XYZ file of C-alpha atoms in Angstrom:
563
model
C -0.093 0.131 -0.299
C 1.694 3.367 -1.401
C 1.019 4.659 2.787
C 3.297 2.172 4.204
C 6.656 1.550 4.029
C 8.067 -2.558 4.639
C 9.075 -4.031 8.587
C 12.659 -4.507 8.422
C 14.790 -5.840 11.902
C 18.673 -5.784 11.857
C 21.028 -7.293 11.914
C 20.831 -10.546 11.951
C 21.894 -12.415 13.881
C 25.019 -11.984 17.474
C 25.924 -7.961 16.043
C 25.550 -7.269 20.046
C 27.526 -10.262 21.036
C 30.312 -8.358 18.907
C 34.349 -9.254 20.684
C 34.692 -6.404 23.392
C 31.902 -4.698 22.528
C 33.249 -3.245 19.871
C 31.208 -2.484 16.818
C 32.204 -4.440 13.427
C 33.239 -7.248 15.169
C 33.689 -10.820 15.104
C 31.120 -12.122 17.161
C 31.113 -16.096 19.591
C 27.512 -16.664 20.912
C 26.538 -20.620 21.510
C 24.001 -22.367 19.950
C 21.789 -22.138 23.180
C 21.824 -18.092 22.976
C 21.297 -17.836 19.824
C 18.414 -20.077 19.681
C 17.134 -18.729 23.293
C 18.278 -15.605 23.314
C 19.227 -14.076 19.597
C 16.500 -15.254 17.474
C 13.566 -15.083 19.015
C 13.887 -11.713 18.265
C 13.474 -11.887 14.742
C 11.409 -14.856 15.046
C 8.873 -12.644 16.456
C 9.669 -10.078 13.513
C 8.886 -12.812 11.389
C 5.911 -13.634 12.773
C 4.304 -10.146 13.009
C 5.241 -9.584 8.929
C 8.211 -7.910 9.169
C 9.042 -8.006 4.870
C 12.696 -8.237 5.123
C 15.749 -8.788 7.530
C 19.333 -6.579 7.363
C 21.841 -9.559 7.332
C 24.588 -8.323 9.960
C 28.534 -6.957 8.850
C 30.565 -9.228 11.672
C 31.783 -13.276 11.347
C 29.076 -14.994 13.761
C 31.353 -17.999 14.385
C 34.034 -17.235 12.065
C 31.299 -16.976 9.059
C 30.545 -13.746 8.428
C 26.622 -12.900 8.177
C 26.680 -12.108 4.396
C 27.521 -15.217 3.168
C 26.560 -17.872 5.750
C 23.752 -20.067 3.969
C 22.717 -21.476 7.270
C 21.716 -17.813 9.043
C 20.157 -16.393 5.767
C 18.447 -19.661 4.428
C 18.035 -23.069 7.285
C 17.473 -21.014 9.781
C 15.770 -17.567 8.562
C 13.246 -19.020 5.659
C 13.248 -22.349 7.042
C 12.529 -22.601 10.650
C 11.636 -19.042 11.102
C 9.689 -19.105 7.867
C 10.790 -15.703 6.294
C 9.468 -15.010 3.262
C 10.635 -12.186 2.170
C 14.037 -10.065 1.365
C 17.031 -10.152 2.325
C 18.640 -7.160 2.281
C 23.284 -6.261 3.406
C 24.560 -4.156 5.347
C 26.446 -1.034 3.893
C 28.678 -2.230 2.257
C 28.814 -5.602 3.673
C 29.102 -7.814 0.540
C 32.422 -6.582 -1.557
C 33.377 -6.809 2.672
C 34.149 -10.104 3.077
C 36.465 -9.616 -0.209
C 38.556 -7.541 2.926
C 37.584 -10.318 5.908
C 39.504 -12.890 3.966
C 35.995 -14.815 3.621
C 36.242 -14.760 -0.823
C 38.527 -14.408 -3.453
C 37.529 -11.044 -4.926
C 34.244 -8.620 -5.006
C 32.495 -11.440 -8.087
C 32.896 -14.748 -5.146
C 31.487 -12.394 -2.287
C 28.296 -11.180 -4.655
C 28.269 -15.181 -6.003
C 28.177 -16.301 -2.321
C 25.922 -14.326 -0.923
C 22.985 -14.952 -3.555
C 23.953 -18.110 -2.459
C 24.057 -18.265 1.610
C 20.175 -15.849 0.840
C 21.053 -12.926 1.033
C 18.413 -10.874 -1.806
C 20.201 -7.730 -1.846
C 23.668 -5.595 -1.702
C 23.436 -2.076 -0.013
C 27.078 -0.480 -0.525
C 28.868 3.497 -1.432
C 30.352 1.447 -4.605
C 31.749 -1.158 -6.870
C 29.316 -3.457 -5.658
C 29.503 -7.441 -5.506
C 26.775 -7.469 -6.524
C 27.482 -5.701 -9.970
C 29.755 -9.156 -10.942
C 26.955 -11.997 -10.832
C 26.894 -12.281 -14.490
C 30.232 -13.298 -14.525
C 29.814 -15.845 -11.558
C 27.040 -17.128 -13.226
C 29.029 -17.886 -16.128
C 31.359 -18.998 -14.429
C 29.268 -21.864 -12.375
C 29.939 -20.467 -8.738
C 26.185 -19.322 -8.115
C 23.726 -20.806 -10.478
C 20.444 -18.440 -12.981
C 17.881 -19.896 -10.758
C 19.718 -18.625 -7.452
C 19.926 -15.052 -8.861
C 15.799 -15.649 -10.361
C 14.689 -16.089 -6.860
C 16.466 -13.052 -5.119
C 14.943 -10.868 -8.089
C 11.327 -12.541 -7.585
C 11.897 -11.540 -3.822
C 12.983 -7.914 -4.331
C 10.076 -7.343 -6.943
C 7.356 -8.963 -4.417
C 8.564 -6.679 -2.047
C 8.132 -3.855 -5.314
C 4.631 -4.775 -6.526
C 3.209 -4.998 -2.719
C 3.763 -0.972 -1.798
C 2.251 0.183 -4.913
C 5.859 1.331 -6.620
C 4.516 0.804 -9.703
C 1.625 2.276 -10.122
C 2.571 5.329 -7.594
C 6.818 4.600 -8.115
C 7.632 8.437 -5.721
C 6.752 10.127 -3.362
C 4.498 13.663 -3.096
C 7.395 15.807 -1.762
C 4.649 18.494 -1.599
C 3.190 16.347 1.446
C 6.545 15.742 3.332
C 6.176 19.295 5.499
C 2.806 18.833 6.645
C 2.529 15.348 7.629
C 6.051 16.198 9.836
C 4.059 19.404 10.671
C 1.663 17.793 12.118
C 0.876 18.227 16.186
C -0.737 14.826 15.923
C 2.973 13.449 15.828
C 4.628 16.321 17.840
C 2.305 14.990 20.359
C 3.313 11.606 19.357
C 6.793 12.304 19.583
C 6.606 13.874 23.894
C 4.269 11.693 24.778
C 6.825 8.657 23.560
C 9.650 10.634 25.755
C 7.740 10.932 28.880
C 6.567 6.765 28.645
C 10.191 6.227 28.071
C 12.171 8.298 30.724
C 13.103 5.568 33.999
C 13.341 7.580 37.767
C 16.363 5.417 39.020
C 16.421 6.453 42.304
C 13.488 10.039 43.854
C 13.875 10.239 47.767
C 10.947 12.969 47.673
C 12.541 14.964 45.785
C 9.747 14.503 42.705
C 7.880 15.397 41.460
C 8.859 19.138 41.487
C 6.133 22.588 42.417
C 6.768 25.239 41.047
C 4.528 27.156 43.083
C 7.294 26.483 45.650
C 10.192 26.994 43.607
C 11.701 30.339 43.407
C 15.143 29.490 41.052
C 16.019 26.182 39.344
C 19.213 26.199 38.394
C 19.923 23.754 34.950
C 23.920 22.472 34.261
C 24.994 20.709 31.585
C 25.920 21.366 28.371
C 23.416 18.744 27.163
C 20.772 20.342 28.502
C 21.041 23.303 26.107
C 21.895 20.774 23.378
C 18.891 20.563 20.271
C 20.748 18.267 17.903
C 21.913 15.891 20.823
C 18.244 15.785 22.621
C 17.652 14.044 18.628
C 20.733 10.608 19.900
C 22.292 9.539 16.691
C 21.012 7.932 13.076
C 19.130 10.875 12.292
C 19.142 12.191 8.890
C 17.303 15.892 7.119
C 16.849 17.139 10.865
C 15.185 20.669 11.758
C 17.082 21.310 15.153
C 15.269 24.100 15.453
C 12.406 22.954 15.842
C 13.707 20.391 19.239
C 13.238 21.456 22.685
C 16.004 21.210 24.694
C 16.033 19.939 28.570
C 16.576 23.638 29.007
C 13.833 25.139 27.095
C 11.661 22.348 27.846
C 12.538 23.691 31.922
C 12.335 26.763 31.490
C 8.640 26.359 29.810
C 6.903 24.462 32.384
C 8.304 26.483 35.272
C 6.372 29.943 34.382
C 7.868 33.165 34.057
C 7.211 33.292 38.333
C 10.441 30.620 39.359
C 13.820 31.963 37.874
C 15.725 29.322 35.921
C 19.900 29.992 34.879
C 21.878 28.299 33.160
C 25.036 26.997 32.879
C 26.991 24.181 31.171
C 30.030 24.312 33.078
C 32.005 21.395 31.798
C 31.458 19.519 27.521
C 31.989 16.868 26.720
C 35.880 15.757 25.339
C 35.626 14.949 21.912
C 36.270 11.915 20.222
C 40.341 10.529 20.008
C 38.383 9.281 15.815
C 35.937 11.049 14.415
C 33.274 9.410 13.940
C 32.123 9.342 9.690
C 28.410 10.871 10.600
C 29.156 14.032 11.669
C 30.399 14.853 8.013
C 26.909 13.407 7.463
C 25.603 15.998 9.633
C 26.154 20.488 9.883
C 24.174 20.392 13.049
C 27.096 18.017 15.605
C 28.495 21.196 16.853
C 32.253 20.746 18.502
C 32.738 21.204 22.448
C 33.974 25.163 22.305
C 37.698 25.619 22.662
C 37.813 29.879 23.558
C 36.254 29.329 26.302
C 37.408 28.967 30.070
C 36.867 26.024 32.158
C 37.882 26.450 34.988
C 35.590 29.532 35.243
C 33.316 27.923 33.769
C 32.296 24.968 35.981
C 32.998 28.546 38.793
C 30.150 29.722 36.753
C 28.180 26.291 36.866
C 29.093 25.854 40.344
C 27.316 29.567 41.426
C 24.457 29.511 39.549
C 24.100 25.524 41.978
C 24.348 27.757 45.037
C 22.469 30.790 44.040
C 19.158 28.251 43.361
C 16.564 26.261 45.201
C 17.042 22.977 43.088
C 19.955 21.923 40.706
C 18.821 20.042 37.337
C 21.902 18.616 36.107
C 22.726 17.317 32.747
C 24.778 14.704 32.526
C 25.145 12.564 29.545
C 26.915 11.710 26.791
C 26.990 13.882 22.928
C 25.419 12.057 20.499
C 27.406 11.336 18.296
C 29.344 9.272 21.602
C 26.412 6.181 21.204
C 25.347 4.594 18.120
C 27.168 2.759 16.009
C 31.204 3.604 14.864
C 30.333 4.274 18.897
C 31.948 1.816 21.528
C 33.212 3.222 23.966
C 36.226 1.352 26.630
C 35.073 2.700 30.068
C 31.527 3.726 31.474
C 32.812 6.180 33.367
C 30.979 10.010 32.308
C 32.368 11.821 29.827
C 35.366 15.082 30.781
C 35.381 16.566 34.424
C 31.025 15.665 34.891
C 31.531 13.459 37.867
C 33.342 16.552 38.777
C 31.055 19.025 38.663
C 28.627 17.025 40.082
C 30.392 16.146 43.477
C 30.887 19.832 43.339
C 27.132 21.093 42.656
C 26.287 18.413 45.624
C 28.681 20.006 48.174
C 26.866 23.701 47.659
C 24.041 21.835 49.499
C 21.314 22.192 47.465
C 19.021 19.190 46.078
C 20.057 18.034 43.918
C 18.282 15.596 40.917
C 20.843 13.966 37.806
C 19.682 13.413 34.507
C 21.148 11.152 32.586
C 21.118 10.954 28.581
C 22.623 7.834 26.955
C 22.218 5.396 24.884
C 23.419 3.621 27.291
C 24.782 2.806 31.432
C 27.042 5.092 32.184
C 29.205 4.347 35.248
C 26.587 6.256 38.317
C 27.737 5.016 41.632
C 28.258 8.173 42.676
C 25.413 9.914 41.809
C 23.075 6.608 43.419
C 25.382 7.372 46.853
C 25.029 10.633 46.742
C 22.419 12.317 43.732
C 18.546 12.477 45.975
C 16.855 11.734 42.371
C 18.280 10.610 38.823
C 16.256 10.150 35.797
C 17.372 8.472 32.597
C 15.749 9.971 30.017
C 18.171 8.440 26.737
C 18.076 10.370 23.341
C 14.617 11.627 23.663
C 13.387 13.076 20.445
C 12.371 17.355 19.017
C 10.213 17.164 21.798
C 12.255 16.046 24.982
C 12.609 19.276 26.920
C 8.595 19.170 26.479
C 8.459 15.029 27.789
C 11.392 15.884 30.673
C 9.837 18.817 32.378
C 6.448 17.816 33.219
C 7.748 14.347 34.229
C 10.119 16.637 36.070
C 7.239 18.743 37.474
C 5.098 15.598 38.233
C 2.367 16.840 34.425
C 2.969 12.791 34.441
C 4.705 10.311 36.403
C 7.469 8.277 34.969
C 6.773 4.655 34.213
C 9.785 3.046 32.054
C 11.176 0.421 33.081
C 14.916 -0.566 31.941
C 14.977 -2.893 29.160
C 18.985 -4.539 30.356
C 20.900 -4.558 33.455
C 23.210 -1.440 34.662
C 25.804 -2.718 35.976
C 28.566 -0.546 38.471
C 31.371 0.163 36.885
C 32.406 -1.553 33.159
C 34.188 -4.905 34.704
C 30.789 -6.032 35.316
C 29.903 -6.037 31.155
C 28.306 -8.695 30.577
C 25.901 -8.782 33.058
C 23.032 -9.674 33.574
C 19.390 -10.821 35.163
C 19.273 -13.715 33.576
C 22.385 -15.246 33.945
C 22.691 -19.194 35.643
C 23.419 -20.402 39.785
C 26.881 -22.109 38.873
C 28.285 -22.886 40.793
C 28.200 -21.506 44.693
C 24.755 -19.111 44.302
C 24.444 -17.802 47.762
C 27.528 -15.931 46.970
C 26.771 -14.840 43.392
C 26.797 -11.317 45.244
C 30.370 -11.375 46.361
C 32.562 -12.984 42.812
C 34.554 -9.817 42.896
C 36.824 -9.433 45.875
C 36.044 -5.570 46.208
C 33.241 -5.020 44.741
C 29.968 -6.450 44.622
C 28.464 -8.573 41.707
C 25.947 -7.168 41.998
C 23.765 -4.996 38.609
C 23.397 -1.343 40.861
C 19.758 -0.705 39.296
C 18.680 -4.737 38.266
C 16.175 -5.366 35.011
C 13.217 -3.805 35.040
C 13.841 -1.398 37.658
C 11.621 1.721 37.449
C 9.471 4.254 40.218
C 7.314 5.769 40.078
C 5.771 9.465 42.214
C 2.895 6.494 42.792
C 3.363 3.293 45.063
C 2.169 0.501 44.243
C 1.136 -2.717 46.290
C 1.022 -6.367 44.580
C -1.041 -9.100 46.212
C -2.313 -12.409 45.485
C -0.825 -13.824 42.646
C -2.174 -17.148 40.711
C -2.162 -19.063 38.871
C -5.619 -20.586 37.179
C -4.310 -24.447 37.201
C -2.440 -26.610 40.279
C -0.545 -28.972 37.707
C 0.352 -27.737 34.131
C 0.602 -30.076 32.003
C 4.041 -29.925 28.950
C 2.419 -27.802 25.684
C -0.174 -26.149 28.222
C -0.997 -22.362 28.449
C -1.795 -21.630 32.584
C -3.082 -17.773 32.862
C -1.095 -16.143 36.093
C -2.774 -13.116 37.339
C -2.241 -10.848 40.439
C -3.680 -7.661 41.704
C -2.063 -4.360 41.736
C -3.639 -2.142 43.729
C -2.688 2.025 43.628
C -1.257 2.956 47.644
C -0.801 6.430 47.202
C -3.144 9.585 45.360
C -1.303 10.133 43.080
C -2.977 7.919 39.220
C 0.168 6.416 37.448
C 0.959 3.958 35.016
C 2.450 0.992 36.248
C 4.295 -2.087 34.486
C 3.557 -4.937 35.163
C 6.026 -8.198 34.935
C 5.718 -12.090 35.081
C 9.278 -14.120 35.066
C 10.113 -17.981 35.830
C 12.995 -20.308 36.807
C 13.255 -23.649 36.388
C 14.376 -25.614 38.724
C 15.254 -28.924 36.647
C 15.208 -30.680 33.603
C 17.816 -31.308 30.579
C 19.976 -27.973 30.549
C 19.877 -25.587 33.950
C 17.380 -22.747 33.285
C 18.255 -18.845 34.020
C 17.788 -17.520 37.543
C 13.984 -15.659 35.926
C 13.475 -15.219 32.835
C 10.862 -12.072 31.501
C 7.561 -14.503 30.148
C 5.448 -11.393 30.384
C 4.862 -7.486 30.997
C 1.557 -4.693 31.001
C 1.818 -1.192 31.011
C -1.022 -0.039 33.176
C -3.331 2.526 34.054
C -4.182 2.051 38.311
C -6.148 5.193 39.264
C -5.035 6.393 42.826
C -7.253 3.821 44.805
C -7.488 1.436 42.845
C -6.322 -1.772 41.860
C -6.034 -3.583 38.535
C -6.345 -7.308 38.066
C -3.396 -8.040 35.617
C -3.706 -11.543 34.061
C -0.234 -12.762 31.633
C -0.339 -16.493 29.562
C 2.097 -19.074 30.387
C 2.215 -20.847 27.113
C 4.858 -23.755 26.093
C 6.437 -21.615 23.588
C 7.693 -19.453 26.913
C 8.847 -22.456 29.011
C 10.481 -24.565 25.945
C 14.178 -23.978 25.793
C 17.371 -24.744 22.758
C 19.099 -27.063 25.167
C 22.742 -27.855 23.999
C 21.510 -31.689 25.497
C 19.225 -33.241 22.703
C 20.517 -30.306 20.400
C 17.867 -29.427 20.073
C 13.966 -28.379 21.707
C 12.013 -28.959 24.740
C 10.273 -28.102 27.768
C 10.703 -30.606 30.728
C 8.831 -32.297 33.692
C 10.151 -29.687 36.040
C 8.880 -27.112 38.782
C 8.755 -23.444 37.656
C 8.908 -19.988 40.417
C 7.355 -17.669 38.918
C 7.029 -14.178 40.678
C 5.118 -10.860 39.429
C 6.066 -7.546 40.279
C 7.341 -4.549 39.423
C 10.921 -5.575 38.471
C 13.801 -8.408 37.529
C 13.684 -8.962 41.870
C 9.347 -8.926 41.933
C 9.057 -10.808 45.460
C 5.427 -12.301 44.872
C 6.163 -16.182 44.067
C 4.172 -18.835 43.650
C 5.320 -21.934 42.293
C 3.620 -25.230 40.164
C 4.470 -28.270 38.554
C 4.678 -29.224 35.139
C 3.990 -33.539 34.052
C 4.418 -34.406 30.468
C 1.473 -35.460 28.885
C -0.139 -37.978 28.833
């Protein structure tokens, strides 16, 4: 349809498991992790109707994804049932020559098509340009090339590109300027922010404040508010955090601003900076110590200090791997100096990865992760700070204390001496700073009456798990109810907890909601290295429901094999 686009999940597969956390590096992933962790999102996307899949750059277990027939055909098509077309990442096919997997470009194009890759994305000198020679040399069959062409043409037919090959450029401005889209952008930012810590300092009350200090270069950076991988954008329409706070606080509250410090520039420039003239370098014609002192003085003279820390947008995303998780530059030093003024501090974190917040977690009364909140981000953040919206975002990853803990996941195994898992390091707890699924609210919730609708679960059977959630505060709010399980014994060891479902629900002040989530064989089966196949065991399941992966409300059920 002319008003639709094709959904294309990427990158297949294991891209997030690159060695050392370095973009483009190879990934060595066990079959168990592939089937149980990395492939299920692609399966879900295919089942939801994804029409395209993008392959990854890197070698997966020694084989580049663009030439990996097992991955692109045996798994993606034969097992996951994908019927759309597969495209390479930029220059990934020709890169197989540089990766010393293919002899030359003709060989690379032939092996990619034979593996099941249908379209090459390439900046110049494409490997697919040699396909006629590859067919003539017998490196790839004409049938394989025809199949790739058919898949691409079928997608174009479904999109209506042969009937309507061009977009209405005149309509672009009105679509992008639509007020409803700005509203959606603001709401999305409000719903995704995560309140990590709050010692009764938030929400702010403008009626009780005469002055606010907003500190941090990111607070007044429209470009950084948008985040990375944004092109053809209108920076001027972006609401920065500073602008959002000023607008929401109103004329009765003085809002002073100082950048204080700037993040150091990248050691190696980002290739995307050359494509984006709105990315500005940190100023060099300022007295760093003077600006630092000015920020501290502004904080000292204010009722409250909102300090925005994090990473500029060109230090996150593609080609922006980091060797550590420390706050860039002197941001921690500035945060400490602001705290020492005695002015209460709210820390806003603008980043796409977890940063080292150990000091802030111990010393700042409030911390909110706002990510890169987008074109209406400043308005959204202000609404959250002043309580127009209660935060209900939840962490989609486990937040480590330091980079030395990475990779750190909530769904780890019990392993040897599980009672000492928090003491694996001799110098610091081996626990997360904030657990997976964590996120606070301005409301308070009580969970009770956890019920499974069957006394015994048979393999292949589904059950419903339900719980009562009561808002025990005077504030309406959303809560994210999460369901976790643990299998006590079976063919293989299983993680200590696995998220099996969640639902975001609105619960009015003083009200209660009964939340029911499905628990079925697709969630309880797993790929076992013992059988090298999918299994669902007869076992005992621990079940928890609550507000994070550390939920305490528990029940259990016996699982038996069907007779």
